[in-house]
PDB file of C-alpha atoms in Angstrom:
ATOM      1  CA  MET A 103     -20.297  -2.468 -17.330  1.00 67.00           C
ATOM      2  CA  THR A 104     -16.648  -1.882 -16.231  1.00 87.00           C
ATOM      3  CA  ILE A 105     -17.137  -0.992 -12.256  1.00 94.00           C
ATOM      4  CA  GLY A 106     -13.716  -0.903 -11.218  1.00 93.00           C
ATOM      5  CA  LYS A 107     -12.877   1.530 -13.290  1.00 96.00           C
ATOM      6  CA  TRP A 108     -15.072   4.192 -11.918  1.00 98.00           C
ATOM      7  CA  ASP A 109     -14.261   6.691  -9.586  1.00 99.00           C
ATOM      8  CA  GLY A 110     -16.567   6.868  -5.843  1.00 99.00           C
ATOM      9  CA  LEU A 111     -18.695   9.782  -7.554  1.00 98.00           C
ATOM     10  CA  GLU A 112     -19.295   7.885 -11.101  1.00 98.00           C
ATOM     11  CA  THR A 113     -20.234   4.892  -9.011  1.00 99.00           C
ATOM     12  CA  ALA A 114     -22.517   6.643  -6.952  1.00 98.00           C
ATOM     13  CA  ALA A 115     -23.906   8.208 -10.082  1.00 98.00           C
ATOM     14  CA  HIS A 116     -25.195   4.848 -12.013  1.00 98.00           C
ATOM     15  CA  LEU A 117     -26.409   3.921  -8.835  1.00 98.00           C
ATOM     16  CA  LYS A 118     -28.546   6.807  -8.258  1.00 98.00           C
ATOM     17  CA  ALA A 119     -29.845   6.365 -11.864  1.00 98.00           C
ATOM     18  CA  GLY A 120     -30.705   2.492 -11.279  1.00 97.00           C
ATOM     19  CA  GLU A 121     -28.445   0.732 -13.587  1.00 97.00           C
ATOM     20  CA  VAL A 122     -26.782  -0.795 -10.808  1.00 98.00           C
ATOM     21  CA  SER A 123     -27.433  -1.670  -7.895  1.00 98.00           C
ATOM     22  CA  ALA A 124     -25.483  -1.644  -4.518  1.00 98.00           C
ATOM     23  CA  VAL A 125     -25.570  -5.127  -4.497  1.00 98.00           C
ATOM     24  CA  GLU A 126     -23.964  -5.683  -7.463  1.00 98.00           C
ATOM     25  CA  VAL A 127     -21.201  -2.678  -7.134  1.00 99.00           C
ATOM     26  CA  ILE A 128     -20.031  -4.632  -3.723  1.00 99.00           C
ATOM     27  CA  ASP A 129     -19.996  -7.680  -5.566  1.00 99.00           C
ATOM     28  CA  ALA A 130     -18.123  -6.330  -8.043  1.00 98.00           C
ATOM     29  CA  ALA A 131     -15.619  -5.136  -5.578  1.00 99.00           C
ATOM     30  CA  ILE A 132     -15.362  -8.113  -3.821  1.00 99.00           C
ATOM     31  CA  GLU A 133     -14.663 -10.664  -6.988  1.00 98.00           C
ATOM     32  CA  ARG A 134     -11.558  -7.923  -7.557  1.00 98.00           C
ATOM     33  CA  CYS A 135     -10.384  -8.308  -4.181  1.00 99.00           C
ATOM     34  CA  GLU A 136     -10.497 -12.213  -4.228  1.00 99.00           C
ATOM     35  CA  GLN A 137      -8.840 -12.299  -7.490  1.00 98.00           C
ATOM     36  CA  ILE A 138      -5.764  -9.799  -6.726  1.00 98.00           C
ATOM     37  CA  ASN A 139      -5.725  -9.682  -2.985  1.00 99.00           C
ATOM     38  CA  PRO A 140      -3.297 -12.746  -3.042  1.00 99.00           C
ATOM     39  CA  GLU A 141      -0.656 -11.176  -5.584  1.00 99.00           C
ATOM     40  CA  ILE A 142      -0.596  -7.771  -4.005  1.00 99.00           C
ATOM     41  CA  ASN A 143      -1.536  -8.457  -0.008  1.00 99.00           C
ATOM     42  CA  ALA A 144      -3.600  -4.585   0.030  1.00 99.00           C
ATOM     43  CA  PHE A 145      -6.085  -6.656   2.401  1.00 99.00           C
ATOM     44  CA  ILE A 146      -5.673  -8.204   5.386  1.00 99.00           C
ATOM     45  CA  TRP A 147      -9.115  -8.923   6.767  1.00 99.00           C
ATOM     46  CA  THR A 148     -12.444  -8.581   5.040  1.00 99.00           C
ATOM     47  CA  CYS A 149     -16.376  -8.383   5.812  1.00 99.00           C
ATOM     48  CA  PHE A 150     -18.027  -9.321   2.817  1.00 99.00           C
ATOM     49  CA  GLU A 151     -21.239 -10.783   3.976  1.00 98.00           C
ATOM     50  CA  LYS A 152     -21.524  -7.442   6.158  1.00 98.00           C
ATOM     51  CA  ALA A 153     -20.703  -5.405   3.220  1.00 99.00           C
ATOM     52  CA  ARG A 154     -23.599  -7.438   1.347  1.00 99.00           C
ATOM     53  CA  GLU A 155     -26.117  -7.102   3.869  1.00 98.00           C
ATOM     54  CA  GLU A 156     -25.638  -2.940   4.283  1.00 98.00           C
ATOM     55  CA  ALA A 157     -25.567  -2.704   0.713  1.00 98.00           C
ATOM     56  CA  ALA A 158     -28.871  -4.740   0.497  1.00 98.00           C
ATOM     57  CA  ARG A 159     -29.929  -2.529   2.936  1.00 97.00           C
ATOM     58  CA  CYS A 160     -28.356   0.791   1.236  1.00 96.00           C
ATOM     59  CA  ASP A 161     -30.495   3.824   0.288  1.00 97.00           C
ATOM     60  CA  VAL A 162     -28.529   4.978  -3.115  1.00 96.00           C
ATOM     61  CA  ASN A 163     -30.309   8.304  -2.726  1.00 95.00           C
ATOM     62  CA  ALA A 164     -29.187   9.413   0.973  1.00 95.00           C
ATOM     63  CA  GLY A 165     -26.233   9.989   0.531  1.00 92.00           C
ATOM     64  CA  ALA A 166     -23.055  11.725  -2.168  1.00 94.00           C
ATOM     65  CA  LEU A 167     -21.647   8.129  -1.905  1.00 98.00           C
ATOM     66  CA  SER A 168     -24.023   5.778  -0.881  1.00 98.00           C
ATOM     67  CA  GLY A 169     -23.828   2.531  -1.698  1.00 98.00           C
ATOM     68  CA  VAL A 170     -19.788   2.593  -3.157  1.00 99.00           C
ATOM     69  CA  PRO A 171     -17.031  -0.019  -1.574  1.00 99.00           C
ATOM     70  CA  TYR A 172     -14.627   1.078   0.539  1.00 99.00           C
ATOM     71  CA  ALA A 173     -11.504   0.522   2.788  1.00 99.00           C
ATOM     72  CA  ILE A 174     -10.652   0.861   5.856  1.00 99.00           C
ATOM     73  CA  LYS A 175      -6.637   1.384   7.174  1.00 98.00           C
ATOM     74  CA  ASP A 176      -5.807  -1.176  10.038  1.00 98.00           C
ATOM     75  CA  LEU A 177      -4.783   1.479  12.115  1.00 95.00           C
ATOM     76  CA  GLY A 178      -6.460   4.655  13.160  1.00 90.00           C
ATOM     77  CA  GLY A 179      -9.791   3.422  11.907  1.00 90.00           C
ATOM     78  CA  SER A 180     -11.727   2.089  14.017  1.00 94.00           C
ATOM     79  CA  ALA A 181     -15.072   0.450  13.325  1.00 97.00           C
ATOM     80  CA  ALA A 182     -17.336  -1.022  15.824  1.00 97.00           C
ATOM     81  CA  GLY A 183     -17.006  -4.391  15.779  1.00 97.00           C
ATOM     82  CA  GLU A 184     -14.329  -5.115  13.712  1.00 97.00           C
ATOM     83  CA  PRO A 185     -10.970  -5.724  14.425  1.00 98.00           C
ATOM     84  CA  THR A 186      -7.788  -3.655  14.944  1.00 97.00           C
ATOM     85  CA  SER A 187      -4.262  -5.699  14.313  1.00 98.00           C
ATOM     86  CA  LEU A 188      -2.107  -2.542  14.022  1.00 96.00           C
ATOM     87  CA  GLY A 189       0.242  -5.019  12.091  1.00 96.00           C
ATOM     88  CA  ASN A 190       1.582  -6.489  14.575  1.00 97.00           C
ATOM     89  CA  ARG A 191       1.687 -10.531  15.334  1.00 98.00           C
ATOM     90  CA  PHE A 192       0.144  -9.839  19.044  1.00 98.00           C
ATOM     91  CA  PHE A 193      -2.655  -7.938  17.683  1.00 98.00           C
ATOM     92  CA  LYS A 194      -3.522 -10.127  15.129  1.00 98.00           C
ATOM     93  CA  GLN A 195      -4.329 -12.387  17.544  1.00 98.00           C
ATOM     94  CA  LYS A 196      -5.666 -10.429  20.018  1.00 98.00           C
ATOM     95  CA  PRO A 197      -6.878  -7.566  18.224  1.00 98.00           C
ATOM     96  CA  ILE A 198      -8.070  -4.503  19.741  1.00 97.00           C
ATOM     97  CA  VAL A 199     -12.014  -4.497  18.945  1.00 97.00           C
ATOM     98  CA  SER A 200     -14.325  -1.280  19.028  1.00 95.00           C
ATOM     99  CA  PRO A 201     -17.482  -0.960  20.468  1.00 96.00           C
ATOM    100  CA  ILE A 202     -18.145   2.463  18.715  1.00 95.00           C
ATOM    101  CA  ASP A 203     -17.126   3.932  15.044  1.00 96.00           C
ATOM    102  CA  ASP A 204     -14.526   6.457  16.022  1.00 94.00           C
ATOM    103  CA  ASN A 205     -15.486  10.456  14.341  1.00 95.00           C
ATOM    104  CA  VAL A 206     -13.630   9.934  11.109  1.00 96.00           C
ATOM    105  CA  ILE A 207     -15.648   5.975  10.190  1.00 98.00           C
ATOM    106  CA  ALA A 208     -19.148   7.576  11.859  1.00 97.00           C
ATOM    107  CA  ARG A 209     -18.638  10.126   8.912  1.00 97.00           C
ATOM    108  CA  LEU A 210     -17.459   8.225   6.312  1.00 98.00           C
ATOM    109  CA  ARG A 211     -20.759   5.897   6.731  1.00 97.00           C
ATOM    110  CA  SER A 212     -22.609   8.478   6.830  1.00 96.00           C
ATOM    111  CA  SER A 213     -22.053   9.581   3.677  1.00 97.00           C
ATOM    112  CA  GLY A 214     -22.783   5.946   1.753  1.00 98.00           C
ATOM    113  CA  LEU A 215     -19.750   4.369   1.625  1.00 99.00           C
ATOM    114  CA  VAL A 216     -19.751   0.707   2.488  1.00 99.00           C
ATOM    115  CA  SER A 217     -16.429  -0.931   3.902  1.00 99.00           C
ATOM    116  CA  ILE A 218     -15.370  -4.288   2.400  1.00 99.00           C
ATOM    117  CA  GLY A 219     -12.370  -4.690   5.076  1.00 99.00           C
ATOM    118  CA  ARG A 220      -9.307  -3.846   6.477  1.00 99.00           C
ATOM    119  CA  THR A 221      -5.927  -2.413   4.563  1.00 99.00           C
ATOM    120  CA  ASN A 222      -2.427  -3.505   5.547  1.00 98.00           C
ATOM    121  CA  VAL A 223       0.285  -1.410   7.418  1.00 97.00           C
ATOM    122  CA  PRO A 224       3.587  -0.802   8.672  1.00 96.00           C
ATOM    123  CA  GLU A 225       4.291  -1.982  12.172  1.00 95.00           C
ATOM    124  CA  PHE A 226       1.914   0.211  14.033  1.00 93.00           C
ATOM    125  CA  ALA A 227       3.059   2.502  10.861  1.00 89.00           C
ATOM    126  CA  SER A 228       6.945   3.081  12.165  1.00 79.00           C
ATOM    127  CA  GLY A 229       9.767   1.642  11.831  1.00 52.00           C
ATOM    128  CA  ASN A 230      10.709   1.148   7.815  1.00 49.00           C
ATOM    129  CA  CYS A 231       7.872   3.086   7.193  1.00 52.00           C
ATOM    130  CA  PRO A 232       7.644   5.284   4.760  1.00 54.00           C
ATOM    131  CA  GLY A 233       9.801   3.127   3.074  1.00 75.00           C
ATOM    132  CA  ALA A 234       7.465   0.132   2.415  1.00 89.00           C
ATOM    133  CA  SER A 235       4.187  -1.561   4.194  1.00 93.00           C
ATOM    134  CA  GLU A 236       4.868  -4.826   5.423  1.00 93.00           C
ATOM    135  CA  ASN A 237       5.178  -6.451   8.245  1.00 95.00           C
ATOM    136  CA  GLU A 238       5.508  -9.527  10.156  1.00 96.00           C
ATOM    137  CA  ALA A 239       2.336 -10.217  11.220  1.00 98.00           C
ATOM    138  CA  PHE A 240       0.314 -10.216   7.451  1.00 98.00           C
ATOM    139  CA  GLY A 241       3.202  -9.893   5.253  1.00 97.00           C
ATOM    140  CA  ASP A 242       4.741  -7.685   2.332  1.00 97.00           C
ATOM    141  CA  THR A 243       1.822  -5.235   0.302  1.00 98.00           C
ATOM    142  CA  ARG A 244       2.737  -4.937  -3.025  1.00 98.00           C
ATOM    143  CA  ASN A 245       2.404  -1.799  -5.715  1.00 98.00           C
ATOM    144  CA  PRO A 246      -0.388  -2.893  -8.357  1.00 98.00           C
ATOM    145  CA  TRP A 247       1.461  -1.664 -11.379  1.00 98.00           C
ATOM    146  CA  ASN A 248       4.871  -3.445 -10.146  1.00 98.00           C
ATOM    147  CA  PRO A 249       4.238  -6.317  -7.378  1.00 97.00           C
ATOM    148  CA  ALA A 250       7.893  -5.927  -7.237  1.00 97.00           C
ATOM    149  CA  HIS A 251       7.590  -2.579  -6.160  1.00 96.00           C
ATOM    150  CA  THR A 252       6.371  -1.617  -2.839  1.00 96.00           C
ATOM    151  CA  PRO A 253       3.411   0.874  -2.412  1.00 97.00           C
ATOM    152  CA  MET A 254       5.330   2.474   0.373  1.00 96.00           C
ATOM    153  CA  GLY A 255       3.381   3.332   3.753  1.00 94.00           C
ATOM    154  CA  SER A 256       1.979   3.507   6.061  1.00 95.00           C
ATOM    155  CA  SER A 257      -1.528   4.128   4.086  1.00 97.00           C
ATOM    156  CA  GLY A 258       0.202   1.679   1.422  1.00 97.00           C
ATOM    157  CA  GLY A 259      -2.675  -1.221   1.559  1.00 98.00           C
ATOM    158  CA  SER A 260      -5.954   1.003   1.309  1.00 99.00           C
ATOM    159  CA  ALA A 261      -3.396   2.704  -1.683  1.00 99.00           C
ATOM    160  CA  ALA A 262      -2.339  -0.673  -3.492  1.00 99.00           C
ATOM    161  CA  ALA A 263      -6.432  -1.314  -2.930  1.00 99.00           C
ATOM    162  CA  VAL A 264      -7.562   1.716  -4.622  1.00 99.00           C
ATOM    163  CA  ALA A 265      -4.441   1.776  -6.987  1.00 99.00           C
ATOM    164  CA  ALA A 266      -5.764  -2.164  -7.841  1.00 98.00           C
ATOM    165  CA  GLY A 267      -9.506  -1.004  -8.856  1.00 98.00           C
ATOM    166  CA  ILE A 268     -10.832  -3.092  -5.982  1.00 99.00           C
ATOM    167  CA  VAL A 269     -12.385   0.155  -4.148  1.00 99.00           C
ATOM    168  CA  PRO A 270     -12.291   3.728  -5.187  1.00 99.00           C
ATOM    169  CA  ILE A 271     -12.091   5.296  -1.944  1.00 99.00           C
ATOM    170  CA  ALA A 272      -9.651   3.866   0.797  1.00 99.00           C
ATOM    171  CA  HIS A 273      -9.030   5.760   4.030  1.00 99.00           C
ATOM    172  CA  GLY A 274      -5.731   6.533   5.569  1.00 98.00           C
ATOM    173  CA  ASN A 275      -3.951   8.838   7.539  1.00 96.00           C
ATOM    174  CA  ASP A 276      -0.574  10.641   7.592  1.00 95.00           C
ATOM    175  CA  GLY A 277       1.967  12.351  10.097  1.00 91.00           C
ATOM    176  CA  GLY A 278       5.371  11.939   8.015  1.00 89.00           C
ATOM    177  CA  GLY A 279       3.851  11.746   4.519  1.00 92.00           C
ATOM    178  CA  SER A 280       1.569   8.245   4.806  1.00 94.00           C
ATOM    179  CA  ILE A 281      -0.979   9.259   2.535  1.00 97.00           C
ATOM    180  CA  ARG A 282       0.954  11.623   0.275  1.00 96.00           C
ATOM    181  CA  LEU A 283       3.346   8.952  -0.335  1.00 95.00           C
ATOM    182  CA  PRO A 284       1.615   5.751  -1.057  1.00 97.00           C
ATOM    183  CA  ALA A 285      -0.542   8.472  -3.541  1.00 98.00           C
ATOM    184  CA  ASN A 286       2.430   9.234  -5.145  1.00 95.00           C
ATOM    185  CA  ALA A 287       3.955   5.971  -5.757  1.00 96.00           C
ATOM    186  CA  ASN A 288       0.752   4.504  -7.241  1.00 98.00           C
ATOM    187  CA  GLY A 289      -0.658   7.155  -9.162  1.00 98.00           C
ATOM    188  CA  LEU A 290      -3.529   8.274  -6.731  1.00 99.00           C
ATOM    189  CA  VAL A 291      -4.657  11.351  -5.491  1.00 99.00           C
ATOM    190  CA  GLY A 292      -4.201  12.029  -1.756  1.00 98.00           C
ATOM    191  CA  PHE A 293      -2.719  15.073   0.387  1.00 92.00           C
ATOM    192  CA  LYS A 294      -2.560  15.849   4.183  1.00 96.00           C
ATOM    193  CA  VAL A 295      -5.156  18.331   5.507  1.00 96.00           C
ATOM    194  CA  SER A 296      -4.508  20.794   8.333  1.00 94.00           C
ATOM    195  CA  ARG A 297      -4.507  19.982  11.738  1.00 92.00           C
ATOM    196  CA  GLY A 298      -7.910  20.119  13.450  1.00 92.00           C
ATOM    197  CA  ARG A 299     -10.191  19.892   9.656  1.00 95.00           C
ATOM    198  CA  ILE A 300     -10.719  16.164  10.617  1.00 95.00           C
ATOM    199  CA  SER A 301     -11.769  15.041  13.564  1.00 93.00           C
ATOM    200  CA  LEU A 302      -9.330  12.550  15.476  1.00 90.00           C
ATOM    201  CA  GLY A 303     -12.225  11.486  18.499  1.00 88.00           C
ATOM    202  CA  PRO A 304     -13.342  10.411  20.704  1.00 88.00           C
ATOM    203  CA  ALA A 305     -10.338   8.538  21.486  1.00 79.00           C
ATOM    204  CA  GLY A 306      -7.036   9.774  19.561  1.00 73.00           C
ATOM    205  CA  GLY A 307      -8.135  13.903  19.605  1.00 69.00           C
ATOM    206  CA  HIS A 308      -4.169  14.448  20.743  1.00 71.00           C
ATOM    207  CA  LEU A 309      -1.943  11.557  18.236  1.00 68.00           C
ATOM    208  CA  ALA A 310       0.987  13.620  17.846  1.00 75.00           C
ATOM    209  CA  GLU A 311      -0.425  16.642  18.895  1.00 78.00           C
ATOM    210  CA  GLY A 312      -2.678  16.648  16.390  1.00 78.00           C
ATOM    211  CA  THR A 313       0.015  16.718  13.674  1.00 85.00           C
ATOM    212  CA  ALA A 314      -1.322  13.138  12.256  1.00 91.00           C
ATOM    213  CA  THR A 315      -4.374  13.622  10.282  1.00 94.00           C
ATOM    214  CA  GLU A 316      -7.189  11.237   8.725  1.00 95.00           C
ATOM    215  CA  GLY A 317      -8.010  11.621   5.534  1.00 98.00           C
ATOM    216  CA  VAL A 318      -8.286   9.142   2.130  1.00 99.00           C
ATOM    217  CA  VAL A 319      -6.764   8.168  -0.954  1.00 99.00           C
ATOM    218  CA  THR A 320      -8.507   8.061  -4.506  1.00 99.00           C
ATOM    219  CA  ARG A 321      -8.369   7.994  -8.345  1.00 98.00           C
ATOM    220  CA  THR A 322      -9.375  11.489  -8.720  1.00 99.00           C
ATOM    221  CA  VAL A 323      -9.705  15.036  -7.128  1.00 98.00           C
ATOM    222  CA  ARG A 324     -13.591  15.083  -6.973  1.00 98.00           C
ATOM    223  CA  ASP A 325     -13.210  11.904  -5.196  1.00 99.00           C
ATOM    224  CA  THR A 326     -10.997  13.303  -2.455  1.00 99.00           C
ATOM    225  CA  ALA A 327     -13.285  16.246  -2.221  1.00 98.00           C
ATOM    226  CA  ALA A 328     -16.209  14.654  -1.998  1.00 98.00           C
ATOM    227  CA  CYS A 329     -14.846  12.719   0.730  1.00 98.00           C
ATOM    228  CA  LEU A 330     -13.428  15.734   2.963  1.00 98.00           C
ATOM    229  CA  ASP A 331     -16.495  17.372   2.002  1.00 98.00           C
ATOM    230  CA  ALA A 332     -18.375  14.306   4.480  1.00 98.00           C
ATOM    231  CA  LEU A 333     -15.643  14.421   7.095  1.00 98.00           C
ATOM    232  CA  ALA A 334     -14.325  17.771   7.569  1.00 97.00           C
ATOM    233  CA  GLY A 335     -15.695  19.654  11.069  1.00 94.00           C
ATOM    234  CA  PHE A 336     -15.336  19.759  14.813  1.00 91.00           C
ATOM    235  CA  GLU A 337     -16.845  17.584  17.058  1.00 90.00           C
ATOM    236  CA  PRO A 338     -17.331  17.961  20.466  1.00 87.00           C
ATOM    237  CA  GLY A 339     -13.884  17.148  23.054  1.00 83.00           C
ATOM    238  CA  ASP A 340     -11.721  17.757  20.119  1.00 88.00           C
ATOM    239  CA  PRO A 341      -8.741  19.455  21.040  1.00 88.00           C
ATOM    240  CA  TYR A 342      -7.781  21.712  17.929  1.00 86.00           C
ATOM    241  CA  SER A 343     -10.531  22.908  15.327  1.00 87.00           C
ATOM    242  CA  CYS A 344     -10.600  24.318  11.797  1.00 89.00           C
ATOM    243  CA  PHE A 345     -12.686  27.145  10.035  1.00 88.00           C
ATOM    244  CA  ALA A 346     -15.396  25.224   8.116  1.00 88.00           C
ATOM    245  CA  PHE A 347     -15.297  25.495   4.566  1.00 90.00           C
ATOM    246  CA  GLU A 348     -16.847  28.301   3.243  1.00 90.00           C
ATOM    247  CA  THR A 349     -17.668  26.252   0.108  1.00 94.00           C
ATOM    248  CA  PRO A 350     -18.168  22.360  -0.430  1.00 95.00           C
ATOM    249  CA  LEU A 351     -14.845  21.573  -1.737  1.00 96.00           C
ATOM    250  CA  LEU A 352     -16.902  19.875  -4.487  1.00 95.00           C
ATOM    251  CA  GLU A 353     -17.817  23.253  -5.364  1.00 95.00           C
ATOM    252  CA  THR A 354     -15.224  24.910  -5.158  1.00 93.00           C
ATOM    253  CA  ILE A 355     -13.131  22.449  -7.584  1.00 92.00           C
ATOM    254  CA  GLU A 356     -16.017  23.370 -10.567  1.00 88.00           C
ATOM    255  CA  THR A 357     -14.453  27.300 -10.170  1.00 89.00           C
ATOM    256  CA  LYS A 358     -11.921  28.667 -11.809  1.00 85.00           C
ATOM    257  CA  GLY A 359      -9.446  30.517  -9.050  1.00 82.00           C
ATOM    258  CA  GLN A 360      -6.523  32.523  -9.380  1.00 86.00           C
ATOM    259  CA  ARG A 361      -3.593  31.213 -10.759  1.00 89.00           C
ATOM    260  CA  LEU A 362      -1.322  29.677  -8.118  1.00 87.00           C
ATOM    261  CA  LYS A 363       2.967  30.205  -7.935  1.00 90.00           C
ATOM    262  CA  ILE A 364       3.961  26.353  -6.818  1.00 88.00           C
ATOM    263  CA  GLY A 365       7.775  25.974  -5.539  1.00 87.00           C
ATOM    264  CA  PHE A 366       9.486  22.953  -5.193  1.00 82.00           C
ATOM    265  CA  CYS A 367      12.569  21.679  -3.217  1.00 84.00           C
ATOM    266  CA  ARG A 368      15.429  19.406  -5.754  1.00 84.00           C
ATOM    267  CA  VAL A 369      17.035  19.344  -2.381  1.00 85.00           C
ATOM    268  CA  ASN A 370      16.521  16.329  -0.236  1.00 82.00           C
ATOM    269  CA  GLU A 371      18.011  15.577   2.584  1.00 82.00           C
ATOM    270  CA  LEU A 372      17.739  11.874   2.682  1.00 80.00           C
ATOM    271  CA  GLY A 373      20.028  11.349  -0.211  1.00 86.00           C
ATOM    272  CA  PRO A 374      20.420  12.318  -4.115  1.00 88.00           C
ATOM    273  CA  ILE A 375      17.142  13.122  -6.159  1.00 88.00           C
ATOM    274  CA  HIS A 376      16.841  10.734  -9.668  1.00 87.00           C
ATOM    275  CA  PRO A 377      17.713  12.982 -12.356  1.00 90.00           C
ATOM    276  CA  ASP A 378      14.054  11.440 -14.579  1.00 89.00           C
ATOM    277  CA  THR A 379      11.924  12.631 -11.293  1.00 83.00           C
ATOM    278  CA  VAL A 380      13.800  16.294 -11.217  1.00 85.00           C
ATOM    279  CA  ASP A 381      13.220  16.201 -15.104  1.00 87.00           C
ATOM    280  CA  VAL A 382       9.285  14.835 -14.927  1.00 83.00           C
ATOM    281  CA  VAL A 383       8.707  17.521 -12.166  1.00 79.00           C
TER     282      VAL A 383
END
């Protein structure tokens, strides 16, 4: 079985059918990480034994994504007892350790996803962002499609982990393109949700006045829909909120909708657009 080629929902389906165990799935992700991470530097911290223990206890029928491995971006996703370094040399030596899961990680955990580690970011998600995911603390993350190229940022480590087939889903966040740009550079699915769609609490409710949002990068639209179904929703203390989905997104994407008119701009204030890009669009 080529577990690394399955998306999250396909992995979950095999688990629910008893065709593979959660421990086998996690072991496959760990093996792939150990094989390719030295080349692409997507993960800067791992929790393999903890992941194996969670997988061994996992009820694969409990949630839509139960037993599926994922990665957490090392910025914005606080998990209880895990170090957060923000791509910074000081915090690499003295990491921030949250006593609790923040709301986005708590919801991902409730969906049944099992984290195998944390992924690289540009320092504080700024500076050379969104051009790359590199820092002096952990080094450069490389694009799995071509290690001579960047995966972009700031969710570049997460995008590289998914594109490399280590995990099918990875946490990310986006203020000015930090999910969308790495998704584009790595051939993945990623978009920025509306303000208030996903809770930033309990500590980050006013982050950039809500213009920075949490989310995921995946290989398929349906995985992204499943994750957003799990993530969306108001939590007490959130300063912003969105209307609730009338129908789960995972159901919505299977429904034929109205024809849409999609516009795009051929002018970029940052510089000229390459003719090949214009031709493809």
